Coordinates of C-alpha atoms in Angstrom, one line a residue:
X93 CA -63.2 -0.5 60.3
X94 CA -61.3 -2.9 62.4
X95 CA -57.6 -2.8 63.2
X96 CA -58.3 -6.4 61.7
X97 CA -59.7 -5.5 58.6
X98 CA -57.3 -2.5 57.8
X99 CA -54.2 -4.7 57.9
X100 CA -56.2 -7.2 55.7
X101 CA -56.7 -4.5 53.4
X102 CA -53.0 -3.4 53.8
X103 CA -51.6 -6.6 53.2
X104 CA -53.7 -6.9 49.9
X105 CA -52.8 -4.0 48.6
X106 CA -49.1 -4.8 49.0
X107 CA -49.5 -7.9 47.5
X108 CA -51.8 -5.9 44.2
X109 CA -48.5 -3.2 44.1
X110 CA -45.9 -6.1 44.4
X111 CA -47.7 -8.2 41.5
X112 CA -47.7 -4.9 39.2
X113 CA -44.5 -4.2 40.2
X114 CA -43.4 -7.8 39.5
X115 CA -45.1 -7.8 36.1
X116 CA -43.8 -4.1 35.0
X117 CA -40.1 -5.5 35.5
X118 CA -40.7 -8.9 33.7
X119 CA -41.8 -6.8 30.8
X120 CA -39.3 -4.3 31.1
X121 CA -36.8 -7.6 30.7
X122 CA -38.8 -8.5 27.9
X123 CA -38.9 -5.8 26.2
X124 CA -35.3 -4.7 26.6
X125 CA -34.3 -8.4 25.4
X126 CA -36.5 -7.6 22.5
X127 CA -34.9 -4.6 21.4
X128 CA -31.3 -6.1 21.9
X129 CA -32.3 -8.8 19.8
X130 CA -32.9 -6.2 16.9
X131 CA -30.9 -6.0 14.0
X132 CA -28.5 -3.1 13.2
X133 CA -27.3 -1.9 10.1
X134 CA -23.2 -1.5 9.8
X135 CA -20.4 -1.2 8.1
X136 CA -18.0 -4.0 8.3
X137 CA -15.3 -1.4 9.6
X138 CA -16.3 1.6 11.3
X139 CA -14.3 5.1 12.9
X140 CA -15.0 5.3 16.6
X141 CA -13.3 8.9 18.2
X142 CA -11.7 9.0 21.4
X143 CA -14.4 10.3 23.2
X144 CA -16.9 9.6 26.0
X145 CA -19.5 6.9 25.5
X146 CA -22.4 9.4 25.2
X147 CA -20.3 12.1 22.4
X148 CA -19.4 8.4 20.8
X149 CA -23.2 6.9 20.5
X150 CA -24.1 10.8 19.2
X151 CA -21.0 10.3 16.7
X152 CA -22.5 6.9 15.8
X153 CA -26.4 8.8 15.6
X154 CA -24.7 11.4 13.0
X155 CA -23.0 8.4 10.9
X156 CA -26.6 7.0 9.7
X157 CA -26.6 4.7 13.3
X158 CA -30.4 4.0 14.9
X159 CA -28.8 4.0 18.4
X160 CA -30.8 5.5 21.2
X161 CA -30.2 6.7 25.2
X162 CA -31.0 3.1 26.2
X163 CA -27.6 1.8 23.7
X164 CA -26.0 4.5 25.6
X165 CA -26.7 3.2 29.3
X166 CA -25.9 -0.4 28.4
X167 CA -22.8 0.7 26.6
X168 CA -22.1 2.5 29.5
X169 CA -22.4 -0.5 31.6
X170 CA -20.1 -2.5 29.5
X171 CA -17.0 -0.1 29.2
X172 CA -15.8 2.5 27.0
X173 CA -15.1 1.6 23.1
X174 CA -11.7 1.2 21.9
X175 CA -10.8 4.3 19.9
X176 CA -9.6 3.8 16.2
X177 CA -11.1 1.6 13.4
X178 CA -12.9 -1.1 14.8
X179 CA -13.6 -4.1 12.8
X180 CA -17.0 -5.5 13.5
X181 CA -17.1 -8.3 10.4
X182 CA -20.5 -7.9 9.8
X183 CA -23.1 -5.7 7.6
X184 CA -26.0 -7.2 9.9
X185 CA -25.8 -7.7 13.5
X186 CA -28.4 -7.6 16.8
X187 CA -27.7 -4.4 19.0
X188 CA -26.2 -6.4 21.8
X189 CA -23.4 -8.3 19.9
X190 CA -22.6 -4.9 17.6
X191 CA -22.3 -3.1 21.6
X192 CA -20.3 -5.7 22.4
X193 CA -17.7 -5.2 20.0
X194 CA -17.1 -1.6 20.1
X195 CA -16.1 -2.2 23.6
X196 CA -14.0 -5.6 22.8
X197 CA -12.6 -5.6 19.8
X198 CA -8.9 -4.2 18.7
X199 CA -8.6 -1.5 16.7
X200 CA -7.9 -2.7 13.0
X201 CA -4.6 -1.8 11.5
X202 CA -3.4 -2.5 8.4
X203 CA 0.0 -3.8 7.6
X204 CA 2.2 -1.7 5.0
X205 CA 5.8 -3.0 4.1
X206 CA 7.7 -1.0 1.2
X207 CA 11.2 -3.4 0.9
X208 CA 14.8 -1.3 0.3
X209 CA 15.5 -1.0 -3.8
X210 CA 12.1 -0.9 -4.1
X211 CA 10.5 1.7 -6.7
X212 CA 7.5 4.2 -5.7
X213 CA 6.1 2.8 -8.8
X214 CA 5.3 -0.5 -7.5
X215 CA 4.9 0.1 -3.6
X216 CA 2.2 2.4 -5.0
X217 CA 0.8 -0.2 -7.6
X218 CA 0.8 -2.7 -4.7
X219 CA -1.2 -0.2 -2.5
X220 CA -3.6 0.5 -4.6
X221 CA -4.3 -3.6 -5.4
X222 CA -3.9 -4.6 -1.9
X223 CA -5.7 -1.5 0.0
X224 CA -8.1 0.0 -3.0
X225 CA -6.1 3.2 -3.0
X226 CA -6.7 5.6 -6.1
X227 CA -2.9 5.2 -7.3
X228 CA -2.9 8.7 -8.9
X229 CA -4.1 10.3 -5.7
X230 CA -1.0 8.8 -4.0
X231 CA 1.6 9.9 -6.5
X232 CA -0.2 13.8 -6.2
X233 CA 0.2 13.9 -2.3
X234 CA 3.6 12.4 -2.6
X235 CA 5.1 15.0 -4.4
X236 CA 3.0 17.4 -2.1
X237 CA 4.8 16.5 1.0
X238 CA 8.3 14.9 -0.5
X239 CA 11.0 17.4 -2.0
X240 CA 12.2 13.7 -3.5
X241 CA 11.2 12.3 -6.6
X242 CA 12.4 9.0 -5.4
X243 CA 13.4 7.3 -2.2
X244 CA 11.1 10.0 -0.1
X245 CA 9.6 6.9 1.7
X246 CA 11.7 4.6 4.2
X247 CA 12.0 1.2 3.2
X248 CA 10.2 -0.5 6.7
X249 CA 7.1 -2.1 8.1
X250 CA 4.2 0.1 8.7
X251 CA 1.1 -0.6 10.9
X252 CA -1.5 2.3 10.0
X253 CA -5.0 2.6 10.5
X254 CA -7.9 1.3 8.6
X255 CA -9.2 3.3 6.5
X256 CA -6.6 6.2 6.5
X257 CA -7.0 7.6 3.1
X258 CA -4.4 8.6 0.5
X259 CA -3.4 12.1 1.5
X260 CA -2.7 11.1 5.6
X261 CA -1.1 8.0 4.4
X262 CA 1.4 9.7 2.9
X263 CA 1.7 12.5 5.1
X264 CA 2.1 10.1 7.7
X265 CA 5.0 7.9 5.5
X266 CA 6.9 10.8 4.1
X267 CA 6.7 13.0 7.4
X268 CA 8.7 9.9 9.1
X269 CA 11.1 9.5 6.1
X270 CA 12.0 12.9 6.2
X271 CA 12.8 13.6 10.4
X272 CA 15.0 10.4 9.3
X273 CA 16.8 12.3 7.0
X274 CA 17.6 15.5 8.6
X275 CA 18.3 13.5 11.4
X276 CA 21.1 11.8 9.3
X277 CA 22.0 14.6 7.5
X278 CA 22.7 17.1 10.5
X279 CA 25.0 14.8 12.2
X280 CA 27.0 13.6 9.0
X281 CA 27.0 16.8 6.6
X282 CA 26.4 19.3 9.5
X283 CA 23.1 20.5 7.7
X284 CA 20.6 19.0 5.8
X285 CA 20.0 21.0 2.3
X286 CA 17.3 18.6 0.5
X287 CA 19.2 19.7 -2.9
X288 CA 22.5 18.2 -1.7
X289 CA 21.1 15.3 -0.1
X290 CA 18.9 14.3 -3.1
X291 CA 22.8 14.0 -4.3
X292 CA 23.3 11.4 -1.3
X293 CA 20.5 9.6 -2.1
X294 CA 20.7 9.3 -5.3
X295 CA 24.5 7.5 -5.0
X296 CA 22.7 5.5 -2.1
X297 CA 20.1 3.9 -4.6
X298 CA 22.6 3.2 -6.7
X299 CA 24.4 1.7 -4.3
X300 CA 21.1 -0.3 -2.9
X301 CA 20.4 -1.6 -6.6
X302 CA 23.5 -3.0 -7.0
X303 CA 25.2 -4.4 -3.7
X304 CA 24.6 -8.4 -2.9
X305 CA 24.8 -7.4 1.3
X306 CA 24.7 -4.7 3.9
X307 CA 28.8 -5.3 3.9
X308 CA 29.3 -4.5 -0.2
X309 CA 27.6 -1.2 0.6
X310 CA 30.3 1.0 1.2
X311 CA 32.6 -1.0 -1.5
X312 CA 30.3 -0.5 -4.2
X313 CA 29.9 3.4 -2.7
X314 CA 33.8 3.6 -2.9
X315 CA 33.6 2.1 -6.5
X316 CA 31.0 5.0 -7.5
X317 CA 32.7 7.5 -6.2
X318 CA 36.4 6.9 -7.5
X319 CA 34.6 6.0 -11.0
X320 CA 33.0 9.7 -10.9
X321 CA 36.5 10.8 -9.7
X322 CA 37.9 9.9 -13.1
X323 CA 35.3 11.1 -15.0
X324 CA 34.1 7.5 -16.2
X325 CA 30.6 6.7 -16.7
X326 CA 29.1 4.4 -14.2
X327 CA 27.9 1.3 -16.4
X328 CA 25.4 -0.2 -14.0
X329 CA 22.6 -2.2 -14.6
X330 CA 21.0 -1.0 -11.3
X331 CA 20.2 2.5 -12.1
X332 CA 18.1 1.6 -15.1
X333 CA 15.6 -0.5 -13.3
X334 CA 13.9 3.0 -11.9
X335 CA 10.5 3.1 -11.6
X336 CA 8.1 0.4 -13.8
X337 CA 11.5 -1.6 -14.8
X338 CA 12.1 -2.4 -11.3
X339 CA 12.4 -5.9 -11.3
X340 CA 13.1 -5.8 -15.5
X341 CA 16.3 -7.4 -16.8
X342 CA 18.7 -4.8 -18.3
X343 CA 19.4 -5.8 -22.1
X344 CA 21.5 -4.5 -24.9
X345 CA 18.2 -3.1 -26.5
X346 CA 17.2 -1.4 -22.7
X347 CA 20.4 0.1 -22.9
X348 CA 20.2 1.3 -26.7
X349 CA 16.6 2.6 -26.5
X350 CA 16.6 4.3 -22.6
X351 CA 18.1 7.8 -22.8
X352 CA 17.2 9.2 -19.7
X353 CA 20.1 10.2 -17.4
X354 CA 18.9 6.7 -15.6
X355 CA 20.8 4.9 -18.0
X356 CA 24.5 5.5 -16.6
X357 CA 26.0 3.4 -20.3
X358 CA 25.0 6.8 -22.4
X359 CA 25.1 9.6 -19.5
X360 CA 28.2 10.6 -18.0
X361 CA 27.7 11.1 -13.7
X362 CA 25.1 10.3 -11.5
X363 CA 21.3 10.3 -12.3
X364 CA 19.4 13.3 -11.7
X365 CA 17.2 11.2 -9.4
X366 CA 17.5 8.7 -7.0
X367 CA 16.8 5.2 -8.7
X368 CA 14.4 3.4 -5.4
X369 CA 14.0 3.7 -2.2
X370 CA 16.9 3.4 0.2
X371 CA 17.8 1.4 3.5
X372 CA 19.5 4.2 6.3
X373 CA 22.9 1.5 5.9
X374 CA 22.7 2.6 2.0
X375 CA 22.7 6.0 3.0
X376 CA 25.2 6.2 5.8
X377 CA 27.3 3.9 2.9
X378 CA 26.7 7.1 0.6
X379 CA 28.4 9.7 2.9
X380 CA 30.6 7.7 3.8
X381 CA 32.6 5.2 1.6
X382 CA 34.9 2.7 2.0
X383 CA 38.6 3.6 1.1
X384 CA 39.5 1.7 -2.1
X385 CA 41.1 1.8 -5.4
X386 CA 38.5 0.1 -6.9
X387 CA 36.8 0.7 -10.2
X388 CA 35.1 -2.5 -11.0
X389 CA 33.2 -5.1 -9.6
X390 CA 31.5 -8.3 -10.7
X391 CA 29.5 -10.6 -9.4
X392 CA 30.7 -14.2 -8.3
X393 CA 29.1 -18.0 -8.9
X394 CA 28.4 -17.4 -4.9
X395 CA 26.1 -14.6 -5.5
X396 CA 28.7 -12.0 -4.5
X397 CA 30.9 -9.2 -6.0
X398 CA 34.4 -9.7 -6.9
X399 CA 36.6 -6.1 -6.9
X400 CA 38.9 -4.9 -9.1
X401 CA 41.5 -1.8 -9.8
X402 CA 41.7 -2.6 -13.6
X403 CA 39.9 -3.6 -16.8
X404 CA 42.1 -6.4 -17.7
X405 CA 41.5 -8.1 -13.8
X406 CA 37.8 -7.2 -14.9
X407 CA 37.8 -9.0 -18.1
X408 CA 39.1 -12.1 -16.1
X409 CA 36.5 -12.1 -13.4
X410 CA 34.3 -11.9 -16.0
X411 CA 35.5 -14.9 -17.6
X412 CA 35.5 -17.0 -14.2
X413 CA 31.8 -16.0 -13.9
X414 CA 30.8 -17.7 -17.4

């Protein structure tokens, strides 16, 4: 064989490999745009760990997901998932887009907001409509982790995971209430007992249901404490809208028919409970009052309270307001 005919034979040879090798990668393409294009089962939310991509797509392979080592290079090629609870928005979606997201989309939080004089009661109704919690379940963990019947939550805004169920929800909200408190409590009282401070808060949420602004707060507190002083009862509509009679009017017949130690008309001193829960300037408010002689207040055509030293100055702001 000629030098000729052997670098003939060379050259088509090469040409043979570089044809196969030309047709293996166009079906390779193929078939990888194939199996991208393939649908993928999914929850419309789902848990992804703060992990490596491959300890992620076996988290995924474990969850009921038909991802393979081939999801895992090209996920690897696109960046590392965002850790938390990922929204993907879709029950049905091809392998690349649902890849896609893991690595671009924000975690999804939800948004909780619990308002001050607000009862337990309704945050916990509202929860459970809003976020499909078992209301029950939250009222059992509650009184799991808080020594308070009442106020045991801050009033704030509260940006928690999707998803985080009923018993690390609360954990989560009374954990922060609580640091709060002894926080508080060790600077102002020196110690923080949760018997004497269920005490503080319970004059708070009185003082929460029934001042107009953050600057009536430690007046009315002054107003409590000098009427407790004397050994009067407190007579305040506030402390009887307690848990499902939070936003109720207070009538003669709530008054006749309520004999809990909520309704300050019939029971002498202060609830044995707090009545809501409680801003931190209610609470500071409770500790410490204003200095007054004050023993009434009532409130004015401007939506504020007028203060008074005596009944008969009572009666007449009374009379002004009608």
């Amino acid at each position: 064989m000629t030098n000729k005919t052997i670098k003939k034979s060379f050259v088509t040879s090469l040409i043979a490999s570089i044809t196969w090798l030309e047709i293996f990668v166009f079906s390779f393409i193929i078939t990888l745009a194939l199996y991208m294009t393939t649908s993928i089962d999914t929850k419309k939310t789902i848990l992804i760990p703060d992990k490596n991509v491959t300890q992620i797509i076996s988290h995924l392979h474990k969850k009921g997901y038909d991802l393979s080592l081939i999801d895992e290079q090209i996920l690897k090629y696109m960046g590392k998932p965002i850790p938390g609870w990922v929204s993907i928005g879709k029950s049905n979606i091809n392998r690349l887009e649902f890849l896609h997201k893991l690595t671009t989309t924000s975690s999804h939080i939800n948004k909780i907001k619990l308002i001050p004089g607000e009862t337990l009661e309704i945050f916990f109704q509202e929860l459970s409509y809003k976020y499909d919690y078992n209301k029950s379940e939250l009222f059992q963990y509650y009184n799991e982790y808080s020594p308070y019947k009442e106020a045991g939550i801050l009033p704030d805004t509260y940006f928690v995971p999707y998803g985080i169920r009923e018993r690390n929800l609360i954990k989560y909200l009374t954990r922060v209430a609580n640091k709060k408190y002894k926080k508080i409590s060790t600077k102002y009282l020196g110690d923080y007992n949760t018997t004497k401070f269920n005490r503080i808060l319970t004059i708070a949420s009185v003082i929460q249901k029934e001042a107009a602004s953050n600057k009536e707060m430690p007046i009315v507190s002054s107003v409590i404490y000098n009427r407790l002083k004397k050994h009067m009862r407190l007579q305040m509509d506030g402390t009887l809208n307690y848990g499902k009679y939070s936003h109720i009017k207070v009538t003669p017949q709530r008054i006749d028919d309520d004999n809990t130690t909520y309704n300050t008309y019939k029971h002498r001193g202060l609830p044995k409970y707090p009545v809501c829960c409680i801003s931190i300037k209610a609470i500071k408010s409770a500790i410490k009052p204003a200095k007054t002689d004050y023993l009434y207040f009532m409130r004015n055509k401007h939506g504020y309270h007028d203060f008074t030293t005596s009944y008969k100055k009572h009666r007449a702001n009374i009379k002004k307001a009608k």
